[in-house]
Tab-separated table of C-alpha atoms and ligand atoms in Angstrom:
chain	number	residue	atom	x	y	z
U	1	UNK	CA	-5.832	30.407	8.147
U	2	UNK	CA	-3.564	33.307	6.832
U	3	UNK	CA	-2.555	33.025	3.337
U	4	UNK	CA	-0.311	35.243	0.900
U	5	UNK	CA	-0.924	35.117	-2.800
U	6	UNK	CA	1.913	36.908	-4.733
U	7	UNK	CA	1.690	37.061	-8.482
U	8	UNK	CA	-2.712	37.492	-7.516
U	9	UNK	CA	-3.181	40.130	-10.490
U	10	UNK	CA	-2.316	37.503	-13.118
U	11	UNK	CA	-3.710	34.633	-14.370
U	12	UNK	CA	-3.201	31.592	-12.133
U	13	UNK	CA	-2.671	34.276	-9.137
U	14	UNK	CA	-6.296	35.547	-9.963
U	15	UNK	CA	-7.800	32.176	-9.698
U	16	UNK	CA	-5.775	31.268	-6.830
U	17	UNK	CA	-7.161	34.449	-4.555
U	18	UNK	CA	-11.165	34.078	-6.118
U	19	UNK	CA	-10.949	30.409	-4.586
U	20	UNK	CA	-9.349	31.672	-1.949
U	21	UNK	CA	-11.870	34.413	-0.935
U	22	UNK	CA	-14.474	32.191	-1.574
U	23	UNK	CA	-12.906	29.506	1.364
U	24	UNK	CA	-14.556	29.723	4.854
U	25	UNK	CA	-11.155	27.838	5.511
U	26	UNK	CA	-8.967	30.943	4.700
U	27	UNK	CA	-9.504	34.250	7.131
U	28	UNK	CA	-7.450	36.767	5.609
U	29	UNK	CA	-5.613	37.144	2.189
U	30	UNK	CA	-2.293	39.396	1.772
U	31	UNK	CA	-1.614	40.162	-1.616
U	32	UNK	CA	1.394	42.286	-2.312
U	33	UNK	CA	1.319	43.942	-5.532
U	34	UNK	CA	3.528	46.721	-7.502
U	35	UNK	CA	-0.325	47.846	-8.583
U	36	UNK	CA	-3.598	48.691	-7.320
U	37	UNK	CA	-6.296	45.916	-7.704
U	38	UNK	CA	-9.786	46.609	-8.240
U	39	UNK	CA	-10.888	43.793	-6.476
U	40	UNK	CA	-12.703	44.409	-2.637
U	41	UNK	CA	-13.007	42.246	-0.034
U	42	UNK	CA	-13.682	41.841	4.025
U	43	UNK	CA	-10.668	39.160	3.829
U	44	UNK	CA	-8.601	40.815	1.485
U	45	UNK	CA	-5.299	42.755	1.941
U	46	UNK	CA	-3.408	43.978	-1.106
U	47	UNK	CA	-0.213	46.107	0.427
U	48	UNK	CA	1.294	47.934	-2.854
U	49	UNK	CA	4.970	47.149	-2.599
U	50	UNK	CA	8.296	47.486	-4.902
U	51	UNK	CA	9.339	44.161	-5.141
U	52	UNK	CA	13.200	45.152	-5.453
U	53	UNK	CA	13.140	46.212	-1.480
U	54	UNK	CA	10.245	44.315	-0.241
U	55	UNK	CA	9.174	45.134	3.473
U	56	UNK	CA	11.195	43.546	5.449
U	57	UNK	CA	8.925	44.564	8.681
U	58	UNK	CA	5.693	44.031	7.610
U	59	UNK	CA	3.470	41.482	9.986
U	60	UNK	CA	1.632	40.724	7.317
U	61	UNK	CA	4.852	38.245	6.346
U	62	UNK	CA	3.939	36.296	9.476
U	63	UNK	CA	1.041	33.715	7.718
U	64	UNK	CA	0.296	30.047	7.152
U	65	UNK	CA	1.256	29.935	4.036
U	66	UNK	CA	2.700	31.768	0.667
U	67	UNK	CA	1.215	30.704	-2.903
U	68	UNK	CA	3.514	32.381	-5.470
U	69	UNK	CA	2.652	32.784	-9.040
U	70	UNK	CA	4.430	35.514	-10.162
U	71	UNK	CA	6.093	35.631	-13.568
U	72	UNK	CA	6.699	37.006	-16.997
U	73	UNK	CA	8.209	36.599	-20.364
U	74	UNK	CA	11.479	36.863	-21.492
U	75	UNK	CA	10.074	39.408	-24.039
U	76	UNK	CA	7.755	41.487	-21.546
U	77	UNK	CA	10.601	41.745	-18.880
U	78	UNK	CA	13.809	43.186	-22.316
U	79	UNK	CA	16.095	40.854	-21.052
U	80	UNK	CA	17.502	37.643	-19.584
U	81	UNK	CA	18.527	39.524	-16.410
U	82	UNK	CA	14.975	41.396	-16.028
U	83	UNK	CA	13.286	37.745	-16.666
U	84	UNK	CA	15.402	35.901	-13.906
U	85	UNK	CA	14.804	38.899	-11.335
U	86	UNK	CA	11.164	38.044	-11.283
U	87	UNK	CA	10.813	34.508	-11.960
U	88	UNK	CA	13.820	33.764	-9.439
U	89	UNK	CA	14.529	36.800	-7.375
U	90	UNK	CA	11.502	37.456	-6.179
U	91	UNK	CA	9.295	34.349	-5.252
U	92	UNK	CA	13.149	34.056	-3.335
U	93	UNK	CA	12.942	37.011	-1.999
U	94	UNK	CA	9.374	36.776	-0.629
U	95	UNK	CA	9.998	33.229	0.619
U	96	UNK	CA	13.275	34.583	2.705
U	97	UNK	CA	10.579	37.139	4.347
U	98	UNK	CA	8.089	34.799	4.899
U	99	UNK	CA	10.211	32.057	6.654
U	100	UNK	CA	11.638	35.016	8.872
U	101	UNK	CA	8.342	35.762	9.989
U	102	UNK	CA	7.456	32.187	10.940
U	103	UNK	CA	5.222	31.298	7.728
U	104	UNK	CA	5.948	27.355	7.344
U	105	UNK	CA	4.464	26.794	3.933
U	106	UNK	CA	5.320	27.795	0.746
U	107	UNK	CA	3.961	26.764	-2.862
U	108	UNK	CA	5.375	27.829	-5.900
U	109	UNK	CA	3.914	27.980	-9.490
U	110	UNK	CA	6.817	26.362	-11.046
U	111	UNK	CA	7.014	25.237	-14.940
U	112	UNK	CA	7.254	21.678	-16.487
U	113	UNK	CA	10.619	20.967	-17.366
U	114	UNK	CA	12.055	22.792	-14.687
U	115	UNK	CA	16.145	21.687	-14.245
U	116	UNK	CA	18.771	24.221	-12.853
U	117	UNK	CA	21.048	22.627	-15.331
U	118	UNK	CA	19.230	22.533	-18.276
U	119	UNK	CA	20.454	24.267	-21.488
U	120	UNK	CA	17.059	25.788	-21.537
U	121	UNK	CA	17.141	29.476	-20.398
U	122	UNK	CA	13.498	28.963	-19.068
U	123	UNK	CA	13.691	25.766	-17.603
U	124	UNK	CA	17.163	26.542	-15.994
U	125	UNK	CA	15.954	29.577	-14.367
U	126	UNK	CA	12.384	27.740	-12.737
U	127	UNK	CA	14.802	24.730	-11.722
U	128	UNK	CA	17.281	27.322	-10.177
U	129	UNK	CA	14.299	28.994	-8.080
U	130	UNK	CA	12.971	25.699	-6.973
U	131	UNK	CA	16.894	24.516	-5.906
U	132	UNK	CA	17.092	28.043	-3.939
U	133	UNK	CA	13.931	27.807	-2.173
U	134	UNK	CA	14.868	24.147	-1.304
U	135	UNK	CA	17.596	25.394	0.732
U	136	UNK	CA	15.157	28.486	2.487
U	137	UNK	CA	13.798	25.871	5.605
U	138	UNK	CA	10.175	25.775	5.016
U	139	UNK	CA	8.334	22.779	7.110
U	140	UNK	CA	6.306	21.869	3.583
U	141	UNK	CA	7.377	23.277	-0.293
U	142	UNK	CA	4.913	22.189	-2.906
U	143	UNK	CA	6.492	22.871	-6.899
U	144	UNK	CA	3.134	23.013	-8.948
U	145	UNK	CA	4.567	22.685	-12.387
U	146	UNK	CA	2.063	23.289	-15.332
U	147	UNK	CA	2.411	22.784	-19.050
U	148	UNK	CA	1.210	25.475	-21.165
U	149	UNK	CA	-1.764	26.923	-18.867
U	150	UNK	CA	-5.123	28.196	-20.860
U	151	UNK	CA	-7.074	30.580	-19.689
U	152	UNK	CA	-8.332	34.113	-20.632
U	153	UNK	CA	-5.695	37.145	-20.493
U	154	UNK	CA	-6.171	40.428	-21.321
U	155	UNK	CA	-2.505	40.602	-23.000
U	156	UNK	CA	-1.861	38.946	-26.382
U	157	UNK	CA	0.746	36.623	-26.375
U	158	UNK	CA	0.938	35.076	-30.167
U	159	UNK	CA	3.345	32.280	-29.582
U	160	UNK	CA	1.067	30.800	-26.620
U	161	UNK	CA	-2.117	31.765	-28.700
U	162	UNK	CA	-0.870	29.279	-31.433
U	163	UNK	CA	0.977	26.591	-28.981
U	164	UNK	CA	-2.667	26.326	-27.063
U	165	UNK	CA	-4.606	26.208	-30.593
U	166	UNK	CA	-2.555	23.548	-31.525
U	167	UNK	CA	-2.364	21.642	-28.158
U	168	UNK	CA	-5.947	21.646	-27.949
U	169	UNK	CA	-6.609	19.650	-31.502
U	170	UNK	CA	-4.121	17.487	-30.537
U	171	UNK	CA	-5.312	16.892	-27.104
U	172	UNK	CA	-6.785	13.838	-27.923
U	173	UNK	CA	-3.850	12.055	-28.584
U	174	UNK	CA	-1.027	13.808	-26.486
U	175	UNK	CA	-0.197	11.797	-23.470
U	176	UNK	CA	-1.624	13.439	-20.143
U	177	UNK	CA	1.437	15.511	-19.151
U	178	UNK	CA	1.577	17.627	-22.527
U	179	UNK	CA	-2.494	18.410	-22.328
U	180	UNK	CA	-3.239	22.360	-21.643
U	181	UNK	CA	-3.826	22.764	-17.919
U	182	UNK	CA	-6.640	25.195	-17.186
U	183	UNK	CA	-5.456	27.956	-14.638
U	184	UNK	CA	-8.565	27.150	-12.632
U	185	UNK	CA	-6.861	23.511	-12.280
U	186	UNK	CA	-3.454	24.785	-11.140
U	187	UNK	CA	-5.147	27.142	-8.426
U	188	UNK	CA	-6.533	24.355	-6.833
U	189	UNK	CA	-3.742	22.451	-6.377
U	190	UNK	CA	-1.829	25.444	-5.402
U	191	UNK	CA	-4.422	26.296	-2.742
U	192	UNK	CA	-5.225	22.443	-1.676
U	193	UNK	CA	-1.222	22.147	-1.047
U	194	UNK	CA	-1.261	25.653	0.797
U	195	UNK	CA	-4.240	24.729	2.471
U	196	UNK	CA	-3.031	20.989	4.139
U	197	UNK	CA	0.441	21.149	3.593
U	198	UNK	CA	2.596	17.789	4.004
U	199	UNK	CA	6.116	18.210	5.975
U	200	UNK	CA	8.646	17.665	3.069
U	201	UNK	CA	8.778	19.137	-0.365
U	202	UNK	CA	6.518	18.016	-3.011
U	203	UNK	CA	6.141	18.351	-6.705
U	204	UNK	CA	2.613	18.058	-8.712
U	205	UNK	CA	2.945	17.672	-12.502
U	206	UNK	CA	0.849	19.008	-15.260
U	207	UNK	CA	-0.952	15.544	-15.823
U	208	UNK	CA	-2.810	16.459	-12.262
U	209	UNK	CA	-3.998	19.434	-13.879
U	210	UNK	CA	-6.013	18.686	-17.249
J	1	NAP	N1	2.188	30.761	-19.792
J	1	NAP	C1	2.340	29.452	-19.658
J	1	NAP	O1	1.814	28.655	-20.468
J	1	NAP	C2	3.136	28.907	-18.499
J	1	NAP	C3	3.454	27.556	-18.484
J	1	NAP	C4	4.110	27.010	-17.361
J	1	NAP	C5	4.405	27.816	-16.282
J	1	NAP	N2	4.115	29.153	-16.328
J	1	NAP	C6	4.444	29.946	-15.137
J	1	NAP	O2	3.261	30.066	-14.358
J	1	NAP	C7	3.330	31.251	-13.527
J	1	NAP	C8	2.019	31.990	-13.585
J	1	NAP	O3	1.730	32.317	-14.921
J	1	NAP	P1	0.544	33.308	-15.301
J	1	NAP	O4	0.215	33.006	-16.710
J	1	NAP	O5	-0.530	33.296	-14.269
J	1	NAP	O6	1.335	34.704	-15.241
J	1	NAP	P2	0.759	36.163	-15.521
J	1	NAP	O7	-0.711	36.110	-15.825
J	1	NAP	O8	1.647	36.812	-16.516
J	1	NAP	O9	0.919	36.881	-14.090
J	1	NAP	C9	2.177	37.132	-13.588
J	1	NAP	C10	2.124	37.812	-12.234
J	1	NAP	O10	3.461	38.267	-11.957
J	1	NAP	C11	3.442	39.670	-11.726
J	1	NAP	N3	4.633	40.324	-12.271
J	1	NAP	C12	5.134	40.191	-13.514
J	1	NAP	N4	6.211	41.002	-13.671
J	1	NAP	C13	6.375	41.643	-12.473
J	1	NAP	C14	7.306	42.595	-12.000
J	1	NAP	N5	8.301	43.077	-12.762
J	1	NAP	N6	7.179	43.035	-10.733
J	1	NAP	C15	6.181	42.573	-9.944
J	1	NAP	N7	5.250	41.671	-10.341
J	1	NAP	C16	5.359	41.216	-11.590
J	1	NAP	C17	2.210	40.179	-12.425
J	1	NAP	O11	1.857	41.423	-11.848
J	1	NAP	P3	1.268	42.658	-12.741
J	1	NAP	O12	-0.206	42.354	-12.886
J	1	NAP	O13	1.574	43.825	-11.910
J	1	NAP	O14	1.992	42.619	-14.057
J	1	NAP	C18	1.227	39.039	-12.170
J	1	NAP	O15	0.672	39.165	-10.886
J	1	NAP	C19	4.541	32.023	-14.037
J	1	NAP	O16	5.617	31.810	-13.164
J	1	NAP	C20	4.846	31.365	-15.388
J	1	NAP	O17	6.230	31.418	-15.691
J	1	NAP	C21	3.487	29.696	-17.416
């Protein structure tokens, strides 16, 4: 099987294409990029591409499925606008591509809480991508929607450094669904649903994923 990983320089992305690579199951990996990755590999493909006019010709589009897990932070992209471009506007805009080219799966790293009409900025925009892609005509969509994800970034983030200090003491007596989910847990499920998709659209929530 084909697969495309977008968002595979970050965190959950990363996982996602190790697993991947490591799967007899998956042939080749396309991972578009705006950077150069360091990683090499036989199965690996990493086009560098400017995600505001995305190939529209490329056959690498044509695949078995699309894991997305691209994102960023309010802070890191300066503004509302700059956020929603590439937490909505472009998983959307690689889906589009993808479903032109006759790729019938796609799985999104979605958020908890997720609700296009929530008064939440955050949520509002991860509910609004998962209502758009919805309407894009993909045989199976899989939502993987994560709590507050721990794993080991290069970037400091304070806020999430203190939010996964404190989750973790409380762990023990948070209810499932508000535990840290490892990014090693989310990759799995985003592969496993890339991997044997189901016809229909699906959601997995964060108590899957402690
Ligand atoms: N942090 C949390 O606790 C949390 C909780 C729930 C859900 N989520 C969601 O989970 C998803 C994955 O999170 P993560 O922690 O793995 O994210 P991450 O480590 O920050 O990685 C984000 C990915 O998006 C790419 N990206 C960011 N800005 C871009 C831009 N302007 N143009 C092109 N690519 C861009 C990054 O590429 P570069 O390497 O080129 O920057 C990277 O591949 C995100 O959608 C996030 O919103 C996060």
């Amino acid at each position: 099987m084909k697969l495309i990983i977008v968002g595979a320089s970050g965190l959950v992305g990363g996982e996602v294409l190790a697993l991947a690579l490591a799967d007899p199951a998956v042939e080749a990996v396309m991972a578009p990029a705006r950077r150069a990755t360091a990683t090499t590999h036989p199965k690996l493909h990493a086009p560098l591409v400017d995600f505001d006019v995305l190939p529209s010709d490329a056959a690498w589009w044509k695949a078995d499925a699309v894991v997305c897990t691209l994102g960023t932070t309010r802070r890191k992209a300066g503004s509302e606008q700059a956020f929603r471009r590439v937490d909505h506007d472009y998983p959307l805009a690689a889906a589009k591509l993808a479903h032109a080219h006759g790729t019938p799966t796609y799985v999104l790293n979605s958020a908890m809480g997720a609700d296009a009409n929530s008064r939440f900025f955050y949520n509002r925009v991860k509910g609004e991508v998962e209502r758009d892609l919805a309407d894009v005509g993909f045989r199976s969509l899989t939502f993987v929607r994560p709590g507050l994800i721990g794993g080991e970034r290069d970037e400091f983030r304070a806020g999430e450094r203190i939010g996964l200090a404190a989750f973790a003491v409380l762990a023990p007596v948070l209810p499932r669904r508000l535990r840290i989910n490892p990014a090693g847990h989310i990759a799995r499920e985003l592969l496993h649903a890339a991997l044997q998709p189901e016809p229909g659209t699906h959601v997995v929530e964060s108590d899957r994923m402690i």
